[in-house]
Short mmCIF file of C-alpha atoms and ligand atoms in Angstrom, two decimals:
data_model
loop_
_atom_site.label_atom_id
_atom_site.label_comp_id
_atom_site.label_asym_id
_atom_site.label_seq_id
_atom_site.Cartn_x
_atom_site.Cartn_y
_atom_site.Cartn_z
CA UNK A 1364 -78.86 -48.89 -13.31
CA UNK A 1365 -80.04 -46.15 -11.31
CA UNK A 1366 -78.14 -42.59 -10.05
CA UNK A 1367 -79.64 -41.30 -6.62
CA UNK A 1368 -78.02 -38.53 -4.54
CA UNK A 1369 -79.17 -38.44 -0.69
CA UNK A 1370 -78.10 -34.89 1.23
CA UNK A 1371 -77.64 -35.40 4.69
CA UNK A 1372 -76.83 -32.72 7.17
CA UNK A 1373 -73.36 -31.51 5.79
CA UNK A 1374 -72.85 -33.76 2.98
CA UNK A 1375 -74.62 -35.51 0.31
CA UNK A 1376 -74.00 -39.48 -0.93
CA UNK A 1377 -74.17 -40.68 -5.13
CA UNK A 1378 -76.07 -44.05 -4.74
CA UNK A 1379 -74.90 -46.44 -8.07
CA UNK A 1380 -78.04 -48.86 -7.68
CA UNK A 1381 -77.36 -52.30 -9.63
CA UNK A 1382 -74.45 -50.93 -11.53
CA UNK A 1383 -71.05 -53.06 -12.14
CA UNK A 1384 -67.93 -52.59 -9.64
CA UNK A 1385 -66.66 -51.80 -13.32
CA UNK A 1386 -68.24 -48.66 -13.27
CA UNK A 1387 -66.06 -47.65 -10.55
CA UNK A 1388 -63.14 -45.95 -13.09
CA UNK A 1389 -65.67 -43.46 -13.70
CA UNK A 1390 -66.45 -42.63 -10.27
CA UNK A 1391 -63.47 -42.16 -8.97
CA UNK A 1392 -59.34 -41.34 -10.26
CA UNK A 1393 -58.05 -44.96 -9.88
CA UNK A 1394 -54.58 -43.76 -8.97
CA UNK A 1395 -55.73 -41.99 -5.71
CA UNK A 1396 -57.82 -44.74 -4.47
CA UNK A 1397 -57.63 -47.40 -2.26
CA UNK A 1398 -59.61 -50.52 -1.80
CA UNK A 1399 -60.01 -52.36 1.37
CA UNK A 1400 -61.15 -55.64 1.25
CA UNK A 1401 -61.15 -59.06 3.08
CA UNK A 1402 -59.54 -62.40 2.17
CA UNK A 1403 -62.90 -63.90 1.45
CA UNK A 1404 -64.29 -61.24 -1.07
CA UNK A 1405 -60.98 -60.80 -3.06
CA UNK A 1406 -60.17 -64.61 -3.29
CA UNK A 1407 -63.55 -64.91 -4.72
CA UNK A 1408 -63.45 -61.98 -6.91
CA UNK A 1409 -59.54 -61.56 -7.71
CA UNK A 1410 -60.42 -60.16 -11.11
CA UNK A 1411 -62.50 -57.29 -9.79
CA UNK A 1412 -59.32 -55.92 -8.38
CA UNK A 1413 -57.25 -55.64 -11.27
CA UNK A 1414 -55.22 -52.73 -11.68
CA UNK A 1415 -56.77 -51.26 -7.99
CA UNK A 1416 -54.05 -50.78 -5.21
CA UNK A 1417 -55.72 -52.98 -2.56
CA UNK A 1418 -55.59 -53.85 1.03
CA UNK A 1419 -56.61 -56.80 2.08
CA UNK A 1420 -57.74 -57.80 5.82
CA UNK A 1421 -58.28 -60.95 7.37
CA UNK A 1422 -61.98 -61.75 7.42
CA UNK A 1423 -64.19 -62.01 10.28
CA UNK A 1424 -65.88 -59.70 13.26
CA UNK A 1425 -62.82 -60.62 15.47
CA UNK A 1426 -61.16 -58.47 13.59
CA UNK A 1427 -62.79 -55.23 13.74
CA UNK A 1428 -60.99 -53.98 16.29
CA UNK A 1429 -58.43 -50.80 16.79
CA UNK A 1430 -55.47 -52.98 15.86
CA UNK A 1431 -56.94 -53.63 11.79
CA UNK A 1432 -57.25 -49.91 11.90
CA UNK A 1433 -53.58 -49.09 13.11
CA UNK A 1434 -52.20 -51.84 10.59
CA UNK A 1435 -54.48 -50.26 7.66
CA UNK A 1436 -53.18 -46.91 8.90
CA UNK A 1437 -49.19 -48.28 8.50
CA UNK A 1438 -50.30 -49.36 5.14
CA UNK A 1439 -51.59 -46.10 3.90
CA UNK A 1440 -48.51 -44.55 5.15
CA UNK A 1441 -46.51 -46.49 3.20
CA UNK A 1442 -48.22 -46.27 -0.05
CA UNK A 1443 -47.86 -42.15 0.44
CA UNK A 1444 -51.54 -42.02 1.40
CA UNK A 1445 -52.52 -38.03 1.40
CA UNK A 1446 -55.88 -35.97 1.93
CA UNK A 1447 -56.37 -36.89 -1.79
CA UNK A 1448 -56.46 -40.89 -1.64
CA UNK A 1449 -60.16 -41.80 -0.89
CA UNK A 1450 -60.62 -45.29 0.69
CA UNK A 1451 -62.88 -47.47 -0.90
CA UNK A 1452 -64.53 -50.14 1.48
CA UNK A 1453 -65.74 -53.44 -0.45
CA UNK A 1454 -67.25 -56.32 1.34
CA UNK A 1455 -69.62 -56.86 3.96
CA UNK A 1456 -70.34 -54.35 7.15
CA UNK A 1457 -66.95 -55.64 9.07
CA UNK A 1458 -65.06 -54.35 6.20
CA UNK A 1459 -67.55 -50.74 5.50
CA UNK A 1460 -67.52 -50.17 9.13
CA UNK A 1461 -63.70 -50.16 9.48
CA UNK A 1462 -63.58 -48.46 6.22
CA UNK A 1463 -65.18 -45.59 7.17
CA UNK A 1464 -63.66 -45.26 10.47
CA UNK A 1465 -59.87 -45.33 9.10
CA UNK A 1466 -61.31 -42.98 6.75
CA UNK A 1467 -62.78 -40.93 9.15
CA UNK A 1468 -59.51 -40.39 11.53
CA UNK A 1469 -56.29 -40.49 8.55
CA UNK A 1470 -55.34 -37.44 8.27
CA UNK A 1471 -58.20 -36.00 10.59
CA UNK A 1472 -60.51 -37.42 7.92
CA UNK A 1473 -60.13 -38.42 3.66
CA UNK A 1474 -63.35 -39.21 1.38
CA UNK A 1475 -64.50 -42.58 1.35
CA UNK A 1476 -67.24 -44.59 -0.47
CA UNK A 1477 -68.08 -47.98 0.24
CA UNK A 1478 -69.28 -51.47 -2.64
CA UNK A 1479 -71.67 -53.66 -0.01
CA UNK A 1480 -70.77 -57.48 -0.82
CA UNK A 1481 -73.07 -59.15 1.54
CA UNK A 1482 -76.92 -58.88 1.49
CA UNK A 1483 -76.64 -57.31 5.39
CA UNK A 1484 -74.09 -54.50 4.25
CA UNK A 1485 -76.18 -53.24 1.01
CA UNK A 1486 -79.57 -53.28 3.03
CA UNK A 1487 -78.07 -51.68 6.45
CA UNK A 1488 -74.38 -51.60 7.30
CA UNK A 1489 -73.73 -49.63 4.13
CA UNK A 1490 -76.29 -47.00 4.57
CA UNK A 1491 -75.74 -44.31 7.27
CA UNK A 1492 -72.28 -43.42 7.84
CA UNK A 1493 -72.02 -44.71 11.43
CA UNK A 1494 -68.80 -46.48 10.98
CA UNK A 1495 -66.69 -48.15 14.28
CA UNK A 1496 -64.55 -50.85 15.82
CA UNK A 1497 -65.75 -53.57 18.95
CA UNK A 1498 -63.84 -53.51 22.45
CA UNK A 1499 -63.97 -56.38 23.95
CA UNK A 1500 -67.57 -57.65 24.64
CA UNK A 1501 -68.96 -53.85 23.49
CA UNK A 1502 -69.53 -53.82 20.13
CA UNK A 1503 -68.97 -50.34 18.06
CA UNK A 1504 -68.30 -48.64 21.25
CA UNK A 1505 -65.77 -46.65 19.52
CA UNK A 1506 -66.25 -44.95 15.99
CA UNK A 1507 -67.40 -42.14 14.21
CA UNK A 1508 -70.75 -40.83 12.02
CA UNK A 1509 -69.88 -39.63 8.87
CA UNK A 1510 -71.66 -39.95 5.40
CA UNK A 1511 -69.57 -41.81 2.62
CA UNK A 1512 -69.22 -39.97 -1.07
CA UNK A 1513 -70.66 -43.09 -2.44
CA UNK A 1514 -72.20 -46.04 -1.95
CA UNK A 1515 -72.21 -48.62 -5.18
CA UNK A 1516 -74.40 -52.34 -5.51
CA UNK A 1517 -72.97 -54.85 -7.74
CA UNK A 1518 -74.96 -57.84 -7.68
CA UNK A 1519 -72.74 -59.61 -9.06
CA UNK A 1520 -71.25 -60.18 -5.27
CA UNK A 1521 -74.05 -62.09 -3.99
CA UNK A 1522 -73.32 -64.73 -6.13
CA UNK A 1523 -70.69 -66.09 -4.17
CA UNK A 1524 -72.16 -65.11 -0.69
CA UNK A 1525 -72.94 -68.29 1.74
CA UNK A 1526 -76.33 -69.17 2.75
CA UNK A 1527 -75.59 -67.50 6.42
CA UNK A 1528 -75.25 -64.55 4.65
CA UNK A 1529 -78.61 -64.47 2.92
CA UNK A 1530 -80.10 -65.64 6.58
CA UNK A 1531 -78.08 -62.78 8.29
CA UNK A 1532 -79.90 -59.84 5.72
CA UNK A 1533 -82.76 -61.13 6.28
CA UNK A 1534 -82.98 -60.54 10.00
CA UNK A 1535 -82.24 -56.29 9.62
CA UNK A 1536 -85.16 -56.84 6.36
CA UNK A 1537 -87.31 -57.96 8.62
CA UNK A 1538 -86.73 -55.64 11.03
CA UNK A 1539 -86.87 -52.79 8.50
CA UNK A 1540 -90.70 -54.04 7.70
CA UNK A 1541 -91.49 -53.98 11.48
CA UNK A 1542 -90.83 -50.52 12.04
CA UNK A 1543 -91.83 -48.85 9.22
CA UNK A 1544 -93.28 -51.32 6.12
CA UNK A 1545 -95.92 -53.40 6.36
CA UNK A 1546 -96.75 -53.55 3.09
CA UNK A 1547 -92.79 -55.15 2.52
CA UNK A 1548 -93.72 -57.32 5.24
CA UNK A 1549 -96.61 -58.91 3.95
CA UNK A 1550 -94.60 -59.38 0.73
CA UNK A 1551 -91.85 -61.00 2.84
CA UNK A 1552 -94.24 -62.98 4.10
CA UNK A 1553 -95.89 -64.62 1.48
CA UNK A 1554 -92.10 -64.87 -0.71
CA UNK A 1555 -89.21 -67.54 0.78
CA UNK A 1556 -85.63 -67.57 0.94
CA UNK A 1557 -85.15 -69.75 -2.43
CA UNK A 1558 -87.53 -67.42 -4.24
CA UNK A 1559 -85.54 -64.44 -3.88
CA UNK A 1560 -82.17 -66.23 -4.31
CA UNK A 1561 -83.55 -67.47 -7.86
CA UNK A 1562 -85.17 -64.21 -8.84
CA UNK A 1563 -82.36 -61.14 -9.42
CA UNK A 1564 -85.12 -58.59 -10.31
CA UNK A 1565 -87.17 -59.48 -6.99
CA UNK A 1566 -84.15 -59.28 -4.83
CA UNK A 1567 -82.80 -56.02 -6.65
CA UNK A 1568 -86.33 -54.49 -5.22
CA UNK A 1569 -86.41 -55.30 -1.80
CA UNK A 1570 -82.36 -54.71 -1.84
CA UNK A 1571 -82.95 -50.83 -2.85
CA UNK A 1572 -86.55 -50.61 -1.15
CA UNK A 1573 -84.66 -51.30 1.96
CA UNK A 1574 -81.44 -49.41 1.76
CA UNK A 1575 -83.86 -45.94 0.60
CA UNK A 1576 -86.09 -47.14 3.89
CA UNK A 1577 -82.99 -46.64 5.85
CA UNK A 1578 -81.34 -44.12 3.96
CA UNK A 1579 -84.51 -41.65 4.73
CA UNK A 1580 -84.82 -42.77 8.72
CA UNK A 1581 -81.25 -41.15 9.03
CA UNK A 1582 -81.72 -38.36 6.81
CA UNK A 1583 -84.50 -37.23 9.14
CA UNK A 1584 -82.61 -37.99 12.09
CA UNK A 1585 -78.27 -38.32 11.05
CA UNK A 1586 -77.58 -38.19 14.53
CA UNK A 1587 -79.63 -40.37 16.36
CA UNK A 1588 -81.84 -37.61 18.60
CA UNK A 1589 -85.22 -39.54 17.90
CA UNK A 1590 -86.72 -41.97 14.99
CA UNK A 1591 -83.37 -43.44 14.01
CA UNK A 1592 -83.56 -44.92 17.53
CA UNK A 1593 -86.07 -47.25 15.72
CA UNK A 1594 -83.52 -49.14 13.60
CA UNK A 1595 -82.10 -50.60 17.18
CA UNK A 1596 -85.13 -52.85 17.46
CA UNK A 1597 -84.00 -56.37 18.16
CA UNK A 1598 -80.40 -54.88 19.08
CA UNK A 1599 -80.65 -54.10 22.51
CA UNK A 1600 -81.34 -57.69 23.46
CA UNK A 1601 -79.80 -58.51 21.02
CA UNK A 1602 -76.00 -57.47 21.28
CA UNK A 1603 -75.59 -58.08 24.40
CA UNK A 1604 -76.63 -61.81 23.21
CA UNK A 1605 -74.53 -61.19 20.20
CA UNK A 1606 -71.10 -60.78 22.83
CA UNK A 1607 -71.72 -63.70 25.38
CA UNK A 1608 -72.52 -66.69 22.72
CA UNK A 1609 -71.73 -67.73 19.70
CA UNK A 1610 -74.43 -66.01 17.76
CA UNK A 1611 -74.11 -64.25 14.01
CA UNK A 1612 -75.45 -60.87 14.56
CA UNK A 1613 -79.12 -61.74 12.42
CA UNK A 1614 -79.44 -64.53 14.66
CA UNK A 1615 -78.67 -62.77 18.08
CA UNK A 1616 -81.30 -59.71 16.78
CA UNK A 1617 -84.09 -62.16 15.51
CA UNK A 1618 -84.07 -63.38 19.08
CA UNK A 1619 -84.21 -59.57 20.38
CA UNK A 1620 -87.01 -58.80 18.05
CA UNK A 1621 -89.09 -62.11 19.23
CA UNK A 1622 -88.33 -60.72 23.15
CA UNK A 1623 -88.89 -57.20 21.53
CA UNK A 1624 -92.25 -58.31 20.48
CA UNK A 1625 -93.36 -60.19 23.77
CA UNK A 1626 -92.28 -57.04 25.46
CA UNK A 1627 -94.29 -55.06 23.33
CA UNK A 1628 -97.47 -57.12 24.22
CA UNK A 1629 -97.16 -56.37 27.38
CA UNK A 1630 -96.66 -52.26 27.27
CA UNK A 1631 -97.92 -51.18 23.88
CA UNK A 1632 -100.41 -54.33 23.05
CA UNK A 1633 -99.07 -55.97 20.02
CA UNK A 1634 -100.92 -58.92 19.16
CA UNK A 1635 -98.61 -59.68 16.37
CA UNK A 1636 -95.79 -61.67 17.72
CA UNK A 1637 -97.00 -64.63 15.77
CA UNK A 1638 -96.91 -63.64 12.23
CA UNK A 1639 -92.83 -61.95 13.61
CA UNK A 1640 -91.89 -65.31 14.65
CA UNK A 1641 -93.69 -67.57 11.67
CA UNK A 1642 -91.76 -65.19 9.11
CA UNK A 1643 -88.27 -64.96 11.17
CA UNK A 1644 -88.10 -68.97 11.11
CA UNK A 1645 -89.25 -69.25 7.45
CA UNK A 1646 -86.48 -67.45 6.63
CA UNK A 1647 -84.31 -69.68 8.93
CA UNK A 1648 -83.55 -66.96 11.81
CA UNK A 1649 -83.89 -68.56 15.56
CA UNK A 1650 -86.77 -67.40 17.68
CA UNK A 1651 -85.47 -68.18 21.28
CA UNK A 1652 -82.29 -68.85 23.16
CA UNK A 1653 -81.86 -70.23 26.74
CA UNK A 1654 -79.35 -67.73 28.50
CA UNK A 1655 -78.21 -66.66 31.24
CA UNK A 1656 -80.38 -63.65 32.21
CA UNK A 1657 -78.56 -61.85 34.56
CA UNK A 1658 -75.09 -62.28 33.00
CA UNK A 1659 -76.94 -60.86 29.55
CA UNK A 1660 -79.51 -57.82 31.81
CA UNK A 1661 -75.31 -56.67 33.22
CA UNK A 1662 -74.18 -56.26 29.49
CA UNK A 1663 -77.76 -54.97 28.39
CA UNK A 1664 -77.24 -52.39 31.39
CA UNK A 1665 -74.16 -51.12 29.87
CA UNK A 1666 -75.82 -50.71 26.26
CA UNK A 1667 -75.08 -47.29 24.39
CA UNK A 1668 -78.92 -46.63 24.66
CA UNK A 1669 -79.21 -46.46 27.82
CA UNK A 1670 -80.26 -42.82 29.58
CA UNK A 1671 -79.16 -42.62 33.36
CA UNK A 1672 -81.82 -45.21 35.16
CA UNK A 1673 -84.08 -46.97 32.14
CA UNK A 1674 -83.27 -48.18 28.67
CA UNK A 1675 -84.72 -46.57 25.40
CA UNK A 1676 -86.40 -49.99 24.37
CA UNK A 1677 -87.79 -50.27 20.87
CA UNK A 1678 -91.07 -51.62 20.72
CA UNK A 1679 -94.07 -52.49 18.20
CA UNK A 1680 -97.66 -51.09 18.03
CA UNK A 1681 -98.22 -52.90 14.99
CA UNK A 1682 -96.43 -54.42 12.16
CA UNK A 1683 -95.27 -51.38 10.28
CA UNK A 1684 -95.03 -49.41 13.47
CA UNK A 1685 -91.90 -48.76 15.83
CA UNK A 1686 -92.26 -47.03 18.63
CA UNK A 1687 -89.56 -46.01 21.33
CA UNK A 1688 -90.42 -46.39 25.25
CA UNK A 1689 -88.57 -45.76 28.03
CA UNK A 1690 -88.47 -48.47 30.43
CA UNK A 1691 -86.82 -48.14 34.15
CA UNK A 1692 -84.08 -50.56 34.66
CA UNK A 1693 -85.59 -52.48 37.64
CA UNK A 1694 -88.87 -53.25 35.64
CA UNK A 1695 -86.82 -54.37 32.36
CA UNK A 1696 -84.44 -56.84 34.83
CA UNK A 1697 -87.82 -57.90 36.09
CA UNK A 1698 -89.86 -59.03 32.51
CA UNK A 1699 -86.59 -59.99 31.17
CA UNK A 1700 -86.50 -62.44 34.23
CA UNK A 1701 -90.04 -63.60 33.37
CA UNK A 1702 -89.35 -64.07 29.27
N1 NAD B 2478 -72.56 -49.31 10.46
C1 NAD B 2478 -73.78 -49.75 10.59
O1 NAD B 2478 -74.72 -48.98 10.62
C2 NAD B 2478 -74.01 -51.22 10.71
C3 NAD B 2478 -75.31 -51.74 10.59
C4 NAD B 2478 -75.48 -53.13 10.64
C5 NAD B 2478 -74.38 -53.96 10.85
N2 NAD B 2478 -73.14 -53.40 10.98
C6 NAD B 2478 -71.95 -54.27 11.19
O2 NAD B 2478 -71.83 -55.14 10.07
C7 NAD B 2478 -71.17 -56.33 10.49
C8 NAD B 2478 -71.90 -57.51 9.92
O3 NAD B 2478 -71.93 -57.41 8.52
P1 NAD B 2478 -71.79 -58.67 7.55
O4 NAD B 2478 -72.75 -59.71 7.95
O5 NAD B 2478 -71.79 -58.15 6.17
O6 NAD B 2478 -70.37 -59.23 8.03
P2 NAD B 2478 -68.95 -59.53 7.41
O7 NAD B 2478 -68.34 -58.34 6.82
O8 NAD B 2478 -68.19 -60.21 8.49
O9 NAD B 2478 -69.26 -60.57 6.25
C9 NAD B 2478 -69.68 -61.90 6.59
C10 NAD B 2478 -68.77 -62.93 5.94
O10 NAD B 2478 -69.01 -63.00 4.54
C11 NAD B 2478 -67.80 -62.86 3.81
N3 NAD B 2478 -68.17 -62.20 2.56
C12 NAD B 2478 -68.51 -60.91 2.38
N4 NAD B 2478 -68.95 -60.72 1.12
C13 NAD B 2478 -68.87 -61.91 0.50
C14 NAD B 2478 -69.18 -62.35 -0.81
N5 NAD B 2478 -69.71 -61.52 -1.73
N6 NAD B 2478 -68.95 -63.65 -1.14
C15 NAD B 2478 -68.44 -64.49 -0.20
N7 NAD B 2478 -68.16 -64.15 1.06
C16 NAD B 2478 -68.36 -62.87 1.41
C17 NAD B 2478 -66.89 -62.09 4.74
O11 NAD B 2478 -65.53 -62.33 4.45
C18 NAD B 2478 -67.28 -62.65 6.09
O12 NAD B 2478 -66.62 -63.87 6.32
C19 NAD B 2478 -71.13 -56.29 12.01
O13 NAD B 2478 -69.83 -55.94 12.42
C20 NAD B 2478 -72.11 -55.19 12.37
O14 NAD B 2478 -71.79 -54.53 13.57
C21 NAD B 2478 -72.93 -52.08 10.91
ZN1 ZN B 2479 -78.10 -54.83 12.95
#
């Protein structure tokens, strides 16, 4: 069990590393609290939830949308929600992200602190307090950034979590050890899947390595001016793959970082695509798609990154290294023609 406190620029987060959900009486007054929660993580953990007043959503990304948030928003009302009730978010990013956005806008904003359930939400979706709903094809093109009170890992929840869901935290771990870790790459690397499913101490580490890697990228930069920019490797691709097929977002971003990294060969010289692709597929990520380029360059176009005529693209200089390069939107629709 281990206490950190993160300040960010007007606020500061408690971080309950590998402590119980139990521990959560403590944390906060039981009475004022709230827990949302999908059908998936309560049916699986129904005794967690005793005594907690709960709401529970249907499960799934089709769901994040404005309409959960105006349903959660009838609910509060009805349970006599005031500036006092905090809103606890516990399951994987779908159910942070709308968390912290109800949070965020009830009452013109009410604390909130989130339990990750999935490996994806405790490494990334968790950490950061950018918090939104999809619209349509764009995904989060509508939210908020604000810092939750608390952020709490109980391992305990990945014992029910699917194999996709393992895959799926893998991709933003990866991605992590591109821009910033090599050293957690090599170890990556050289460890598989099973290892770290059968080995709670060695997934505890790379669980908090990551979520600290990511908690300091957007201390440095909480609203997104420069280095946090980095965390969007894989995405711009990416999403906009994400939207048009059936992909799970670690699979549509695995595929953005292999384009990422052919990209980056040819404007920063990477020569270290291989070892990118050898360690997405070990971990059982796809490493190419055939799509339809110019259906996914018009949704790429229309990417939150973008600055009037090029794209912000996230590239590699080496494994460890992120870098962030402009590139005019003629010359991107022309190499992503030529991938
Ligand atoms: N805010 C951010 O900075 C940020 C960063 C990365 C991703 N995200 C968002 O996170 C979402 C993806 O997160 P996710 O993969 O956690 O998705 P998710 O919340 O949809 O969870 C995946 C599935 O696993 C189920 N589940 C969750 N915990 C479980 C458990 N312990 N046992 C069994 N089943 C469980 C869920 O019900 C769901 O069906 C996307 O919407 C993405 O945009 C946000
Ligand atoms: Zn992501």
């Amino acid at each position: 069990m281990k206490k950190l406190t993160y300040k960010f620029s007007n606020s500061s987060t408690d971080y309950y590393l590998a402590y119980g959900i139990s521990h959560l009486k403590g944390i906060v007054d039981q009475k004022n609290s709230v827990i949302i929660t999908d059908e998936n993580v309560y049916n699986n953990h129904q005794k967690r939830f005793k005594n907690w007043n709960v709401i529970i959503l249907k499960p799934g990304e089709e769901y994040k949308i404005q309409g959960t948030v105006d349903s959660i928003i009838e609910q509060l009302i009805a349970m006599e929600a005031d500036r006092k009730t905090i809103l606890i978010g516990v399951g994987g990013g779908v159910v942070t992200d709308i968390t912290g956005y109800t949070a965020s806008v009830y009452m013109r904003g009410i604390k909130f602190g989130f339990i990750p359930t999935t490996l994806l939400s405790m490494v990334d979706a968790s950490i950061g307090g950018k918090n939104g709903v999809d619209v349509g094809v764009y995904k989060n093109l509508v939210g908020t950034i604000r810092q939750p009170s608390f952020i709490l890992h109980d391992l305990i929840f990945l014992n029910t979590l699917p194999q996709f869901g393992w895959v799926n935290g893998f991709a933003e771990i990866i991605k992590h050890a591109c821009i910033k870790d090599a050293v957690m790459f090599r170890e990556v690397e050289m460890n598989s899947l099973k290892k770290y499913q059968g080995r709670k101490t060695l997934v505890c580490e790379l669980i908090q390595r990551n979520a600290i890697l990511k908690t300091k990228i957007v201390q440095q930069d909480e609203f997104e001016k420069r280095d946090r920019k980095l965390l969007n490797f894989g995405h711009t691709l990416g999403h906009a793959l994400e939207n048009q097929y059936e992909l799970s977002h670690g699979q549509a971003i695995s595929i953005g970082m292999t384009y990422a990294s052919h990209i980056s060969e040819q404007l920063t010289g990477f020569r270290e695509t291989e070892r990118i692709v050898n360690v997405l597929e070990k971990f059982g990520l796809p490493t190419h798609a055939k799509f339809d380029k110019q259906k996914v360059f018009d949704v790429l176009k229309m990417d939150k990154k973008r600055a009037r005529k090029e794209i912000n693209y996230v590239l590699l200089e080496k494994i460890g290294k992120g870098v962030i390069k402009p590139i005019p939107l003629n010359q991107l629709e022309k190499i992503i023609q030529d991938l």
